[in-house]
Amino acid sequence: MGDRRPYQVTVSDSSGDKQLPILDGTLGPSAINIQRLYADHDLLAFDPGFRSTASCRSAITFIDGEQGILLYRGYPIEELAEHSNFLEVSYLLMFGELPTSAEAQKFENDVRHHTLLHEQILKFYQGFRRDAHPMAIMVGVVGALSAFYNDDIDQMDRVRREEAAVRLIAKMPTIAAASYAYSVGRPIRYPRNDHSYAANFLQMLFGLPSADYVVDPVLAKAIDLIFLLHADHEQNASTSTVRLAASSGANPIACIASGIASLWGPAHGGANEAVIRMLTEIGTVENIPKAIARAKDKEDPFRLMGFGHRVYKNVDPRARVIQKAAKDVLEHLGIDDPLLDIAIQLEQIALKDEYFVERKLYPNVDFYSGILLRAMGFPTNMFTAVFALARTVGWVSHWLELTQDNHGIGRPRQLYVGHPRRPYPSS
Ligand code: ACO
């Protein structure tokens, strides 16, 4: 490291030079430690949008955006996608190591044990309009769940903390499926603990009391893969929201509700829904050049949804895995989705276009995930809810990490640009 970077940097202003130490991680860029910048030098760091800010130390997930690399606890996402499943990866993210088969079995049983919702929680659904977006229902119901588990979450007690985390992972499919069932007027289905995590979600979402629902194992595997690929992504907007909320010591379930709210936006998890709307609007391959021109027009707010990423300046490695899974599932189901053709063509044209090349805008995970979910029968407004379900694992893993390395409440400062002090106008 010493050859590559100085151990400290010098910042100069009118009052002279200040030395700031540099911190090295195991991978990725080093960080200037500015923690004492204000206390020692009466200066603040200005970084709106946090483009150059490392908000914490974390050992969970690593992204090399230039190379298009994503590691969970050191393991490449492609290898986990090939050899592991969502619950094993959840264990890995939460506890740092892949489980042995006995640990995996115990973890799965623990999750199964908590899949039911308190009956009174089901009454909350009745308060929503039938046409409410499932994400709106999820924010509300998960927030409400914090009232049911408040006093028994002792954040100082490791066992209680882990129990709270497992409870959330277990209940999220039940909450998400019920949000959809309510919004379309179907009866809410109970979880089936004789099913795998993924198969149980599918039966709650698509099953009806009037007929048996047989889970297609190919679809169960595909949704498990989607969960796995979305499980964590270091300090993104929703994870940072959860960490900031949790830094005050708030109820972790309420913190997850804040993460769901943050995820909902089209610049973040809501992009998978926006991609399908965009592809539908484009309608035919012939209309692609018009869409590309609009995306490049600075006067037009239209952006190519599913393209670009704050960290990846290369192909998002999850996008490649999902693209292949989407093709396989469409083939398995015998579906010929014109939106897939439009997506593939759009990607190819954009990747050759100077505007996208110059700005390093590549497809992200959301570009193909919507096509896969649509083929599996998921309604568009459930896409982000699926993302929230999966990302709950990342959120709780970061919450567990934060409880052991909390630097106190997260409290950014600001560069004030308003009026200087002035007297109240006399009448
Ligand atoms: N279409 C057209 N132009 C784009 C796009 C896009 N999708 N994304 C970025 N650009 C352009 C910007 O206009 C800007 O151009 P300029 O330098 O000429 O002003 C340049 O590329 C850099 O863009 P920023 O907005 O500064 O990039 P930022 O890191 O802030 O945003 C984001 C990243 C929000 C993901 C953005 O690329 C975007 O809006 N993409 C579409 C939405 C999307 O797919 N979101 C999902 C992200 S992945 C996830 O959350 C799971």
Short mmCIF file of C-alpha atoms and ligand atoms in Angstrom, two decimals:
data_model
loop_
_atom_site.label_atom_id
_atom_site.label_comp_id
_atom_site.label_asym_id
_atom_site.label_seq_id
_atom_site.Cartn_x
_atom_site.Cartn_y
_atom_site.Cartn_z
CA MET A 1 0.00 0.00 0.00
CA GLY A 2 2.83 2.36 0.91
CA ASP A 3 4.08 2.33 -2.71
CA ARG A 4 0.70 3.13 -4.07
CA ARG A 5 -0.59 5.80 -1.71
CA PRO A 6 0.69 8.13 0.99
CA TYR A 7 -0.36 7.25 4.54
CA GLN A 8 -1.88 10.65 4.92
CA VAL A 9 -3.03 13.53 2.77
CA THR A 10 -2.47 17.20 3.25
CA VAL A 11 -5.36 19.63 3.05
CA SER A 12 -4.46 23.30 2.80
CA ASP A 13 -6.52 26.40 3.44
CA SER A 14 -5.78 29.97 4.52
CA SER A 15 -4.93 28.79 8.05
CA GLY A 16 -2.27 26.37 6.84
CA ASP A 17 -1.78 22.64 6.14
CA LYS A 18 -3.66 19.83 7.86
CA GLN A 19 -2.58 16.19 7.76
CA LEU A 20 -5.35 13.64 7.39
CA PRO A 21 -4.65 9.92 7.87
CA ILE A 22 -5.57 7.33 5.21
CA LEU A 23 -7.35 4.08 6.04
CA ASP A 24 -6.89 0.94 3.94
CA GLY A 25 -9.48 -1.80 3.51
CA THR A 26 -8.76 -5.30 2.21
CA LEU A 27 -10.03 -4.44 -1.30
CA GLY A 28 -11.10 -1.27 -3.08
CA PRO A 29 -10.08 2.35 -2.70
CA SER A 30 -8.56 3.58 0.55
CA ALA A 31 -10.37 6.30 2.50
CA ILE A 32 -9.24 9.62 3.95
CA ASN A 33 -10.19 9.62 7.60
CA ILE A 34 -11.99 12.92 8.10
CA GLN A 35 -13.58 12.05 11.43
CA ARG A 36 -11.57 14.75 13.25
CA LEU A 37 -11.75 17.28 10.42
CA TYR A 38 -14.34 19.44 12.15
CA ALA A 39 -13.14 18.96 15.73
CA ASP A 40 -9.48 19.67 14.91
CA HIS A 41 -9.70 21.95 11.89
CA ASP A 42 -13.19 23.52 11.89
CA LEU A 43 -13.86 22.13 8.38
CA LEU A 44 -16.61 19.93 6.97
CA ALA A 45 -16.41 17.52 4.02
CA PHE A 46 -18.91 18.30 1.23
CA ASP A 47 -20.24 15.27 -0.65
CA PRO A 48 -23.94 15.49 -1.49
CA GLY A 49 -25.09 12.19 -2.99
CA PHE A 50 -22.21 10.48 -1.12
CA ARG A 51 -20.25 9.90 -4.33
CA SER A 52 -16.92 9.73 -2.49
CA THR A 53 -17.98 8.90 1.04
CA ALA A 54 -17.37 5.61 2.85
CA SER A 55 -20.09 5.83 5.50
CA CYS A 56 -18.87 2.88 7.57
CA ARG A 57 -16.53 -0.11 7.76
CA SER A 58 -18.22 -3.26 6.49
CA ALA A 59 -17.09 -6.86 5.91
CA ILE A 60 -20.27 -8.07 4.16
CA THR A 61 -20.23 -7.19 0.46
CA PHE A 62 -17.63 -5.84 -1.93
CA ILE A 63 -18.24 -4.26 -5.34
CA ASP A 64 -15.56 -3.38 -7.87
CA GLY A 65 -17.61 -1.16 -10.13
CA GLU A 66 -14.89 -0.70 -12.76
CA GLN A 67 -14.37 -4.45 -13.20
CA GLY A 68 -18.01 -5.46 -12.65
CA ILE A 69 -17.24 -7.67 -9.64
CA LEU A 70 -19.62 -8.42 -6.78
CA LEU A 71 -18.52 -10.50 -3.77
CA TYR A 72 -20.65 -11.62 -0.83
CA ARG A 73 -18.26 -12.25 2.09
CA GLY A 74 -15.53 -12.75 -0.52
CA TYR A 75 -17.41 -15.19 -2.76
CA PRO A 76 -18.17 -14.09 -6.37
CA ILE A 77 -21.89 -13.70 -7.01
CA GLU A 78 -21.72 -15.93 -10.11
CA GLU A 79 -20.29 -18.83 -8.05
CA LEU A 80 -22.88 -18.42 -5.31
CA ALA A 81 -25.62 -18.31 -7.97
CA GLU A 82 -24.35 -21.55 -9.42
CA HIS A 83 -23.65 -23.55 -6.26
CA SER A 84 -25.76 -22.11 -3.45
CA ASN A 85 -29.31 -21.15 -2.59
CA PHE A 86 -30.90 -18.10 -1.04
CA LEU A 87 -31.09 -19.32 2.56
CA GLU A 88 -27.47 -20.51 2.52
CA VAL A 89 -26.46 -17.12 1.16
CA SER A 90 -28.60 -15.42 3.82
CA TYR A 91 -26.67 -17.34 6.47
CA LEU A 92 -23.41 -16.34 4.79
CA LEU A 93 -24.33 -12.66 4.72
CA MET A 94 -25.56 -12.64 8.31
CA PHE A 95 -22.86 -14.73 9.97
CA GLY A 96 -19.85 -14.43 7.65
CA GLU A 97 -19.36 -18.07 6.56
CA LEU A 98 -21.26 -20.54 4.40
CA PRO A 99 -23.22 -22.93 6.62
CA THR A 100 -22.32 -26.59 7.10
CA SER A 101 -25.21 -28.85 6.14
CA ALA A 102 -26.25 -29.11 9.81
CA GLU A 103 -26.13 -25.32 10.17
CA ALA A 104 -28.07 -24.86 6.93
CA GLN A 105 -30.73 -27.29 8.14
CA LYS A 106 -31.06 -25.56 11.50
CA PHE A 107 -31.23 -22.13 9.87
CA GLU A 108 -33.94 -23.27 7.47
CA ASN A 109 -35.92 -24.76 10.36
CA ASP A 110 -35.55 -21.53 12.34
CA VAL A 111 -36.86 -19.54 9.37
CA ARG A 112 -39.76 -21.97 8.91
CA HIS A 113 -40.66 -21.57 12.56
CA HIS A 114 -41.42 -17.86 12.09
CA THR A 115 -43.30 -17.67 8.76
CA LEU A 116 -46.75 -17.03 10.25
CA LEU A 117 -48.01 -13.52 10.91
CA HIS A 118 -49.82 -12.60 14.09
CA GLU A 119 -53.54 -12.79 13.20
CA GLN A 120 -54.00 -9.16 14.18
CA ILE A 121 -51.45 -8.12 11.57
CA LEU A 122 -53.80 -9.49 8.92
CA LYS A 123 -56.38 -6.89 10.01
CA PHE A 124 -54.02 -4.08 8.94
CA TYR A 125 -54.48 -5.10 5.33
CA GLN A 126 -58.18 -4.23 5.48
CA GLY A 127 -57.28 -0.59 6.11
CA PHE A 128 -55.67 -0.15 2.69
CA ARG A 129 -57.49 0.75 -0.49
CA ARG A 130 -57.76 -2.26 -2.77
CA ASP A 131 -55.74 -0.50 -5.46
CA ALA A 132 -52.86 0.33 -3.09
CA HIS A 133 -49.41 -0.45 -4.46
CA PRO A 134 -47.97 -3.57 -2.74
CA MET A 135 -44.90 -1.52 -1.72
CA ALA A 136 -47.17 0.99 0.08
CA ILE A 137 -48.80 -1.90 1.91
CA MET A 138 -45.41 -3.41 2.75
CA VAL A 139 -44.07 -0.16 4.21
CA GLY A 140 -47.20 0.07 6.39
CA VAL A 141 -47.45 -3.56 7.45
CA VAL A 142 -43.74 -3.97 8.23
CA GLY A 143 -43.87 -0.72 10.22
CA ALA A 144 -46.88 -2.11 12.09
CA LEU A 145 -45.05 -5.37 12.76
CA SER A 146 -42.57 -3.42 14.90
CA ALA A 147 -45.39 -2.86 17.39
CA PHE A 148 -45.74 -6.63 17.83
CA TYR A 149 -42.05 -7.21 18.51
CA ASN A 150 -40.73 -4.26 20.43
CA ASP A 151 -40.13 -5.07 24.07
CA ASP A 152 -38.59 -8.48 23.38
CA ILE A 153 -35.87 -7.19 21.04
CA ASP A 154 -32.91 -6.58 23.30
CA GLN A 155 -30.35 -5.14 20.90
CA MET A 156 -27.54 -5.80 23.38
CA ASP A 157 -28.29 -9.53 23.36
CA ARG A 158 -26.82 -11.41 20.37
CA VAL A 159 -29.38 -14.23 20.52
CA ARG A 160 -32.30 -11.77 20.58
CA ARG A 161 -30.80 -9.77 17.74
CA GLU A 162 -30.38 -12.85 15.57
CA GLU A 163 -33.88 -14.00 16.40
CA ALA A 164 -35.27 -10.63 15.26
CA ALA A 165 -33.31 -10.94 12.00
CA VAL A 166 -34.55 -14.50 11.31
CA ARG A 167 -38.10 -13.47 12.13
CA LEU A 168 -37.98 -10.75 9.49
CA ILE A 169 -36.52 -13.04 6.81
CA ALA A 170 -39.22 -15.59 7.60
CA LYS A 171 -42.19 -13.22 7.58
CA MET A 172 -41.30 -11.11 4.56
CA PRO A 173 -42.64 -13.60 1.93
CA THR A 174 -45.89 -13.89 3.91
CA ILE A 175 -46.21 -10.09 4.10
CA ALA A 176 -45.36 -9.58 0.41
CA ALA A 177 -47.72 -12.31 -0.83
CA ALA A 178 -50.54 -11.01 1.39
CA SER A 179 -49.99 -7.47 0.03
CA TYR A 180 -50.60 -8.78 -3.46
CA ALA A 181 -53.53 -11.03 -2.49
CA TYR A 182 -55.25 -8.11 -0.81
CA SER A 183 -54.67 -5.76 -3.74
CA VAL A 184 -56.41 -8.14 -6.16
CA GLY A 185 -59.16 -9.24 -3.78
CA ARG A 186 -57.94 -12.78 -3.22
CA PRO A 187 -57.95 -14.54 0.15
CA ILE A 188 -54.65 -14.28 1.97
CA ARG A 189 -52.88 -17.67 1.97
CA TYR A 190 -51.06 -19.08 4.95
CA PRO A 191 -47.44 -20.22 4.62
CA ARG A 192 -46.73 -23.92 4.02
CA ASN A 193 -43.75 -25.02 6.05
CA ASP A 194 -43.38 -28.26 4.11
CA HIS A 195 -42.25 -26.18 1.12
CA SER A 196 -38.88 -24.58 0.49
CA TYR A 197 -38.59 -20.83 1.14
CA ALA A 198 -39.00 -20.06 -2.57
CA ALA A 199 -41.78 -22.59 -3.25
CA ASN A 200 -43.71 -21.37 -0.23
CA PHE A 201 -43.63 -17.81 -1.60
CA LEU A 202 -44.96 -18.99 -4.98
CA GLN A 203 -47.82 -20.96 -3.41
CA MET A 204 -48.83 -18.01 -1.22
CA LEU A 205 -48.74 -15.68 -4.20
CA PHE A 206 -50.36 -17.78 -6.90
CA GLY A 207 -52.33 -20.46 -5.02
CA LEU A 208 -56.08 -20.28 -4.49
CA PRO A 209 -58.12 -22.14 -1.88
CA SER A 210 -60.32 -23.52 -4.67
CA ALA A 211 -57.60 -25.59 -6.33
CA ASP A 212 -54.34 -27.33 -5.55
CA TYR A 213 -51.30 -25.32 -6.54
CA VAL A 214 -48.39 -27.42 -7.66
CA VAL A 215 -45.13 -25.49 -7.56
CA ASP A 216 -43.05 -25.80 -10.73
CA PRO A 217 -39.52 -26.60 -9.46
CA VAL A 218 -37.96 -24.64 -12.34
CA LEU A 219 -39.85 -21.54 -11.24
CA ALA A 220 -39.01 -22.13 -7.57
CA LYS A 221 -35.33 -22.30 -8.55
CA ALA A 222 -35.65 -19.14 -10.64
CA ILE A 223 -37.26 -17.10 -7.86
CA ASP A 224 -34.66 -18.42 -5.40
CA LEU A 225 -31.98 -17.17 -7.81
CA ILE A 226 -33.65 -13.75 -8.00
CA PHE A 227 -33.67 -13.60 -4.19
CA LEU A 228 -30.01 -14.60 -4.04
CA LEU A 229 -28.90 -12.00 -6.60
CA HIS A 230 -30.78 -9.21 -4.78
CA ALA A 231 -29.79 -10.21 -1.24
CA ASP A 232 -27.21 -7.46 -0.64
CA HIS A 233 -25.38 -4.67 -2.42
CA GLU A 234 -23.28 -2.86 0.20
CA GLN A 235 -24.17 0.76 1.10
CA ASN A 236 -26.91 1.48 -1.44
CA ALA A 237 -29.68 4.00 -0.68
CA SER A 238 -32.00 1.59 1.15
CA THR A 239 -29.23 -0.11 3.15
CA SER A 240 -27.82 3.28 4.13
CA THR A 241 -31.35 4.31 5.14
CA VAL A 242 -31.66 1.23 7.35
CA ARG A 243 -28.23 1.87 8.88
CA LEU A 244 -29.01 5.53 9.56
CA ALA A 245 -32.38 4.69 11.12
CA ALA A 246 -30.79 1.92 13.20
CA SER A 247 -27.93 4.17 14.38
CA SER A 248 -30.40 5.83 16.75
CA GLY A 249 -31.14 2.46 18.36
CA ALA A 250 -34.62 2.30 16.81
CA ASN A 251 -36.64 -0.92 16.58
CA PRO A 252 -34.99 -2.93 13.76
CA ILE A 253 -38.32 -3.88 12.17
CA ALA A 254 -39.25 -0.20 11.90
CA CYS A 255 -35.79 0.40 10.38
CA ILE A 256 -36.53 -2.21 7.71
CA ALA A 257 -39.78 -0.36 6.91
CA SER A 258 -37.66 2.74 6.22
CA GLY A 259 -35.47 0.63 3.91
CA ILE A 260 -38.55 -0.54 1.99
CA ALA A 261 -39.61 3.09 1.49
CA SER A 262 -36.18 4.01 0.15
CA LEU A 263 -36.08 0.98 -2.16
CA TRP A 264 -39.41 1.86 -3.74
CA GLY A 265 -38.11 4.76 -5.87
CA PRO A 266 -37.52 4.28 -9.62
CA ALA A 267 -33.84 5.27 -9.28
CA HIS A 268 -33.40 2.27 -6.95
CA GLY A 269 -35.50 -0.91 -6.60
CA GLY A 270 -38.48 0.54 -8.44
CA ALA A 271 -36.45 0.40 -11.67
CA ASN A 272 -37.46 -3.23 -12.41
CA GLU A 273 -41.08 -2.12 -12.65
CA ALA A 274 -40.09 0.96 -14.66
CA VAL A 275 -38.14 -1.20 -17.16
CA ILE A 276 -41.25 -3.18 -18.09
CA ARG A 277 -43.31 -0.01 -18.44
CA MET A 278 -40.57 1.47 -20.65
CA LEU A 279 -40.26 -1.64 -22.86
CA THR A 280 -44.04 -1.79 -23.21
CA GLU A 281 -44.12 1.87 -24.17
CA ILE A 282 -41.37 1.33 -26.76
CA GLY A 283 -43.58 -1.46 -28.12
CA THR A 284 -41.57 -2.51 -31.17
CA VAL A 285 -37.92 -2.89 -32.14
CA GLU A 286 -38.41 -0.11 -34.74
CA ASN A 287 -39.12 2.41 -31.96
CA ILE A 288 -35.81 1.77 -30.16
CA PRO A 289 -33.82 4.58 -31.89
CA LYS A 290 -36.50 7.07 -30.80
CA ALA A 291 -36.19 5.87 -27.18
CA ILE A 292 -32.39 6.10 -27.31
CA ALA A 293 -32.62 9.65 -28.68
CA ARG A 294 -35.01 10.61 -25.86
CA ALA A 295 -32.68 9.12 -23.23
CA LYS A 296 -29.84 11.26 -24.59
CA ASP A 297 -31.88 14.46 -24.75
CA LYS A 298 -31.07 16.58 -21.68
CA GLU A 299 -34.36 18.49 -22.11
CA ASP A 300 -36.29 15.21 -21.76
CA PRO A 301 -36.53 13.61 -18.29
CA PHE A 302 -36.77 10.14 -19.90
CA ARG A 303 -33.92 7.80 -18.92
CA LEU A 304 -33.18 4.31 -20.12
CA MET A 305 -34.48 2.39 -17.11
CA GLY A 306 -32.34 -0.55 -16.06
CA PHE A 307 -29.27 1.23 -17.42
CA GLY A 308 -26.52 2.92 -15.44
CA HIS A 309 -25.43 2.50 -11.88
CA ARG A 310 -23.76 4.68 -9.28
CA VAL A 311 -21.03 2.10 -8.65
CA TYR A 312 -20.86 -0.17 -11.73
CA LYS A 313 -19.05 1.39 -14.64
CA ASN A 314 -19.14 -2.00 -16.35
CA VAL A 315 -21.80 -4.68 -16.78
CA ASP A 316 -23.55 -5.45 -13.50
CA PRO A 317 -22.56 -9.13 -12.96
CA ARG A 318 -26.09 -9.87 -11.71
CA ALA A 319 -27.54 -8.71 -15.04
CA ARG A 320 -25.68 -11.44 -16.95
CA VAL A 321 -26.90 -14.18 -14.57
CA ILE A 322 -30.48 -12.90 -14.76
CA GLN A 323 -30.41 -12.54 -18.54
CA LYS A 324 -29.52 -16.21 -18.89
CA ALA A 325 -32.11 -17.29 -16.31
CA ALA A 326 -34.77 -15.23 -18.12
CA LYS A 327 -33.98 -16.95 -21.42
CA ASP A 328 -34.05 -20.41 -19.76
CA VAL A 329 -37.36 -19.80 -17.98
CA LEU A 330 -39.03 -18.37 -21.09
CA GLU A 331 -37.90 -21.45 -22.98
CA HIS A 332 -39.13 -23.77 -20.21
CA LEU A 333 -42.53 -22.09 -20.23
CA GLY A 334 -42.66 -21.88 -24.03
CA ILE A 335 -43.13 -18.11 -23.87
CA ASP A 336 -42.06 -15.86 -26.69
CA ASP A 337 -42.05 -12.46 -25.04
CA PRO A 338 -41.59 -9.60 -27.52
CA LEU A 339 -40.31 -7.46 -24.63
CA LEU A 340 -37.26 -9.73 -24.36
CA ASP A 341 -36.44 -9.08 -28.03
CA ILE A 342 -36.84 -5.34 -27.49
CA ALA A 343 -34.62 -5.52 -24.38
CA ILE A 344 -31.85 -7.45 -26.16
CA GLN A 345 -31.91 -5.09 -29.15
CA LEU A 346 -32.04 -2.03 -26.90
CA GLU A 347 -29.04 -3.27 -24.95
CA GLN A 348 -27.05 -3.96 -28.11
CA ILE A 349 -27.80 -0.56 -29.63
CA ALA A 350 -27.12 1.33 -26.39
CA LEU A 351 -23.83 -0.48 -25.78
CA LYS A 352 -22.54 0.79 -29.13
CA ASP A 353 -23.87 4.32 -28.71
CA GLU A 354 -21.25 6.95 -27.92
CA TYR A 355 -23.43 8.60 -25.22
CA PHE A 356 -23.73 5.38 -23.21
CA VAL A 357 -20.15 4.25 -23.89
CA GLU A 358 -18.68 7.60 -22.78
CA ARG A 359 -20.69 7.60 -19.56
CA LYS A 360 -20.10 3.88 -18.95
CA LEU A 361 -23.81 3.14 -18.78
CA TYR A 362 -24.41 -0.61 -18.84
CA PRO A 363 -27.46 -2.76 -18.04
CA ASN A 364 -28.01 -3.25 -14.33
CA VAL A 365 -29.77 -6.10 -12.50
CA ASP A 366 -33.18 -4.54 -13.11
CA PHE A 367 -32.89 -4.61 -16.88
CA TYR A 368 -33.72 -8.32 -17.18
CA SER A 369 -35.23 -9.19 -13.79
CA GLY A 370 -38.62 -7.75 -14.78
CA ILE A 371 -38.74 -9.90 -17.90
CA LEU A 372 -38.04 -13.00 -15.83
CA LEU A 373 -40.61 -12.11 -13.17
CA ARG A 374 -43.20 -11.29 -15.84
CA ALA A 375 -42.65 -14.66 -17.52
CA MET A 376 -43.22 -16.34 -14.17
CA GLY A 377 -46.57 -14.61 -13.86
CA PHE A 378 -45.62 -11.88 -11.41
CA PRO A 379 -47.68 -8.72 -11.82
CA THR A 380 -45.54 -5.68 -12.54
CA ASN A 381 -46.42 -3.92 -9.29
CA MET A 382 -45.01 -6.89 -7.32
CA PHE A 383 -41.50 -6.66 -8.79
CA THR A 384 -40.14 -4.22 -6.22
CA ALA A 385 -41.85 -6.13 -3.41
CA VAL A 386 -39.86 -9.21 -4.48
CA PHE A 387 -36.72 -7.08 -4.37
CA ALA A 388 -37.64 -5.86 -0.86
CA LEU A 389 -38.22 -9.41 0.34
CA ALA A 390 -34.78 -10.47 -0.87
CA ARG A 391 -32.95 -7.32 0.28
CA THR A 392 -34.31 -7.81 3.80
CA VAL A 393 -31.42 -10.24 4.26
CA GLY A 394 -28.90 -7.54 3.38
CA TRP A 395 -30.65 -5.01 5.59
CA VAL A 396 -30.67 -7.29 8.63
CA SER A 397 -27.05 -8.31 8.00
CA HIS A 398 -26.03 -4.66 8.01
CA TRP A 399 -28.12 -4.06 11.12
CA LEU A 400 -26.36 -6.96 12.88
CA GLU A 401 -22.98 -5.59 11.81
CA LEU A 402 -23.89 -2.07 12.94
CA THR A 403 -24.99 -3.22 16.39
CA GLN A 404 -21.43 -4.44 16.94
CA ASP A 405 -19.68 -1.45 15.41
CA ASN A 406 -21.95 1.53 16.08
CA HIS A 407 -20.20 4.87 16.03
CA GLY A 408 -23.19 6.57 17.55
CA ILE A 409 -26.06 8.23 15.78
CA GLY A 410 -25.52 8.97 12.09
CA ARG A 411 -25.80 12.72 11.80
CA PRO A 412 -24.48 14.42 8.64
CA ARG A 413 -23.83 18.16 8.62
CA GLN A 414 -24.51 20.66 5.83
CA LEU A 415 -23.03 23.57 3.94
CA TYR A 416 -25.50 26.28 4.94
CA VAL A 417 -26.39 28.60 2.03
CA GLY A 418 -29.43 30.40 3.50
CA HIS A 419 -29.74 33.90 4.93
CA PRO A 420 -27.23 35.04 7.50
CA ARG A 421 -28.79 36.07 10.81
CA ARG A 422 -31.27 38.95 10.30
CA PRO A 423 -33.70 40.81 12.52
CA TYR A 424 -37.45 40.08 12.49
CA PRO A 425 -39.11 42.75 10.27
CA SER A 426 -40.78 45.54 12.28
CA SER A 427 -44.35 46.31 11.19
N1 ACO B 1 -30.33 6.89 -19.24
C1 ACO B 1 -29.77 8.00 -19.80
N2 ACO B 1 -28.76 8.71 -19.26
C2 ACO B 1 -28.30 8.29 -18.08
C3 ACO B 1 -28.81 7.15 -17.43
C4 ACO B 1 -29.86 6.45 -18.05
N3 ACO B 1 -30.38 5.38 -17.47
N4 ACO B 1 -28.16 6.99 -16.26
C5 ACO B 1 -27.25 7.97 -16.16
N5 ACO B 1 -27.33 8.77 -17.29
C6 ACO B 1 -26.47 9.92 -17.60
C7 ACO B 1 -26.84 11.16 -16.78
O1 ACO B 1 -27.80 11.95 -17.44
C8 ACO B 1 -25.51 11.82 -16.65
O2 ACO B 1 -25.22 12.45 -17.88
P1 ACO B 1 -24.36 13.85 -17.90
O3 ACO B 1 -23.03 13.50 -17.32
O4 ACO B 1 -24.34 14.24 -19.33
O5 ACO B 1 -25.15 14.80 -17.04
C9 ACO B 1 -24.51 10.66 -16.51
O6 ACO B 1 -25.15 9.55 -17.20
C10 ACO B 1 -24.21 10.25 -15.07
O7 ACO B 1 -25.45 10.01 -14.43
P2 ACO B 1 -25.77 10.30 -12.92
O8 ACO B 1 -27.22 10.61 -12.78
O9 ACO B 1 -24.79 11.28 -12.36
O10 ACO B 1 -25.46 8.89 -12.28
P3 ACO B 1 -25.86 8.45 -10.82
O11 ACO B 1 -24.75 7.63 -10.33
O12 ACO B 1 -26.27 9.62 -10.00
O13 ACO B 1 -27.19 7.60 -11.07
C11 ACO B 1 -28.65 5.85 -11.49
C12 ACO B 1 -27.22 6.23 -11.12
C13 ACO B 1 -29.65 6.52 -10.56
C14 ACO B 1 -28.80 4.34 -11.36
C15 ACO B 1 -28.92 6.29 -12.96
O14 ACO B 1 -28.00 5.65 -13.82
C16 ACO B 1 -30.35 6.01 -13.39
O15 ACO B 1 -31.25 6.82 -13.14
N6 ACO B 1 -30.59 4.81 -14.06
C17 ACO B 1 -31.93 4.43 -14.43
C18 ACO B 1 -32.67 3.88 -13.22
C19 ACO B 1 -32.17 2.51 -12.80
O16 ACO B 1 -31.97 1.62 -13.63
N7 ACO B 1 -31.99 2.33 -11.50
C20 ACO B 1 -31.60 1.04 -10.91
C21 ACO B 1 -30.25 1.14 -10.29
S1 ACO B 1 -29.73 -0.46 -9.76
C22 ACO B 1 -30.57 -0.74 -8.36
O17 ACO B 1 -30.90 0.13 -7.59
C23 ACO B 1 -30.90 -2.09 -8.10
#
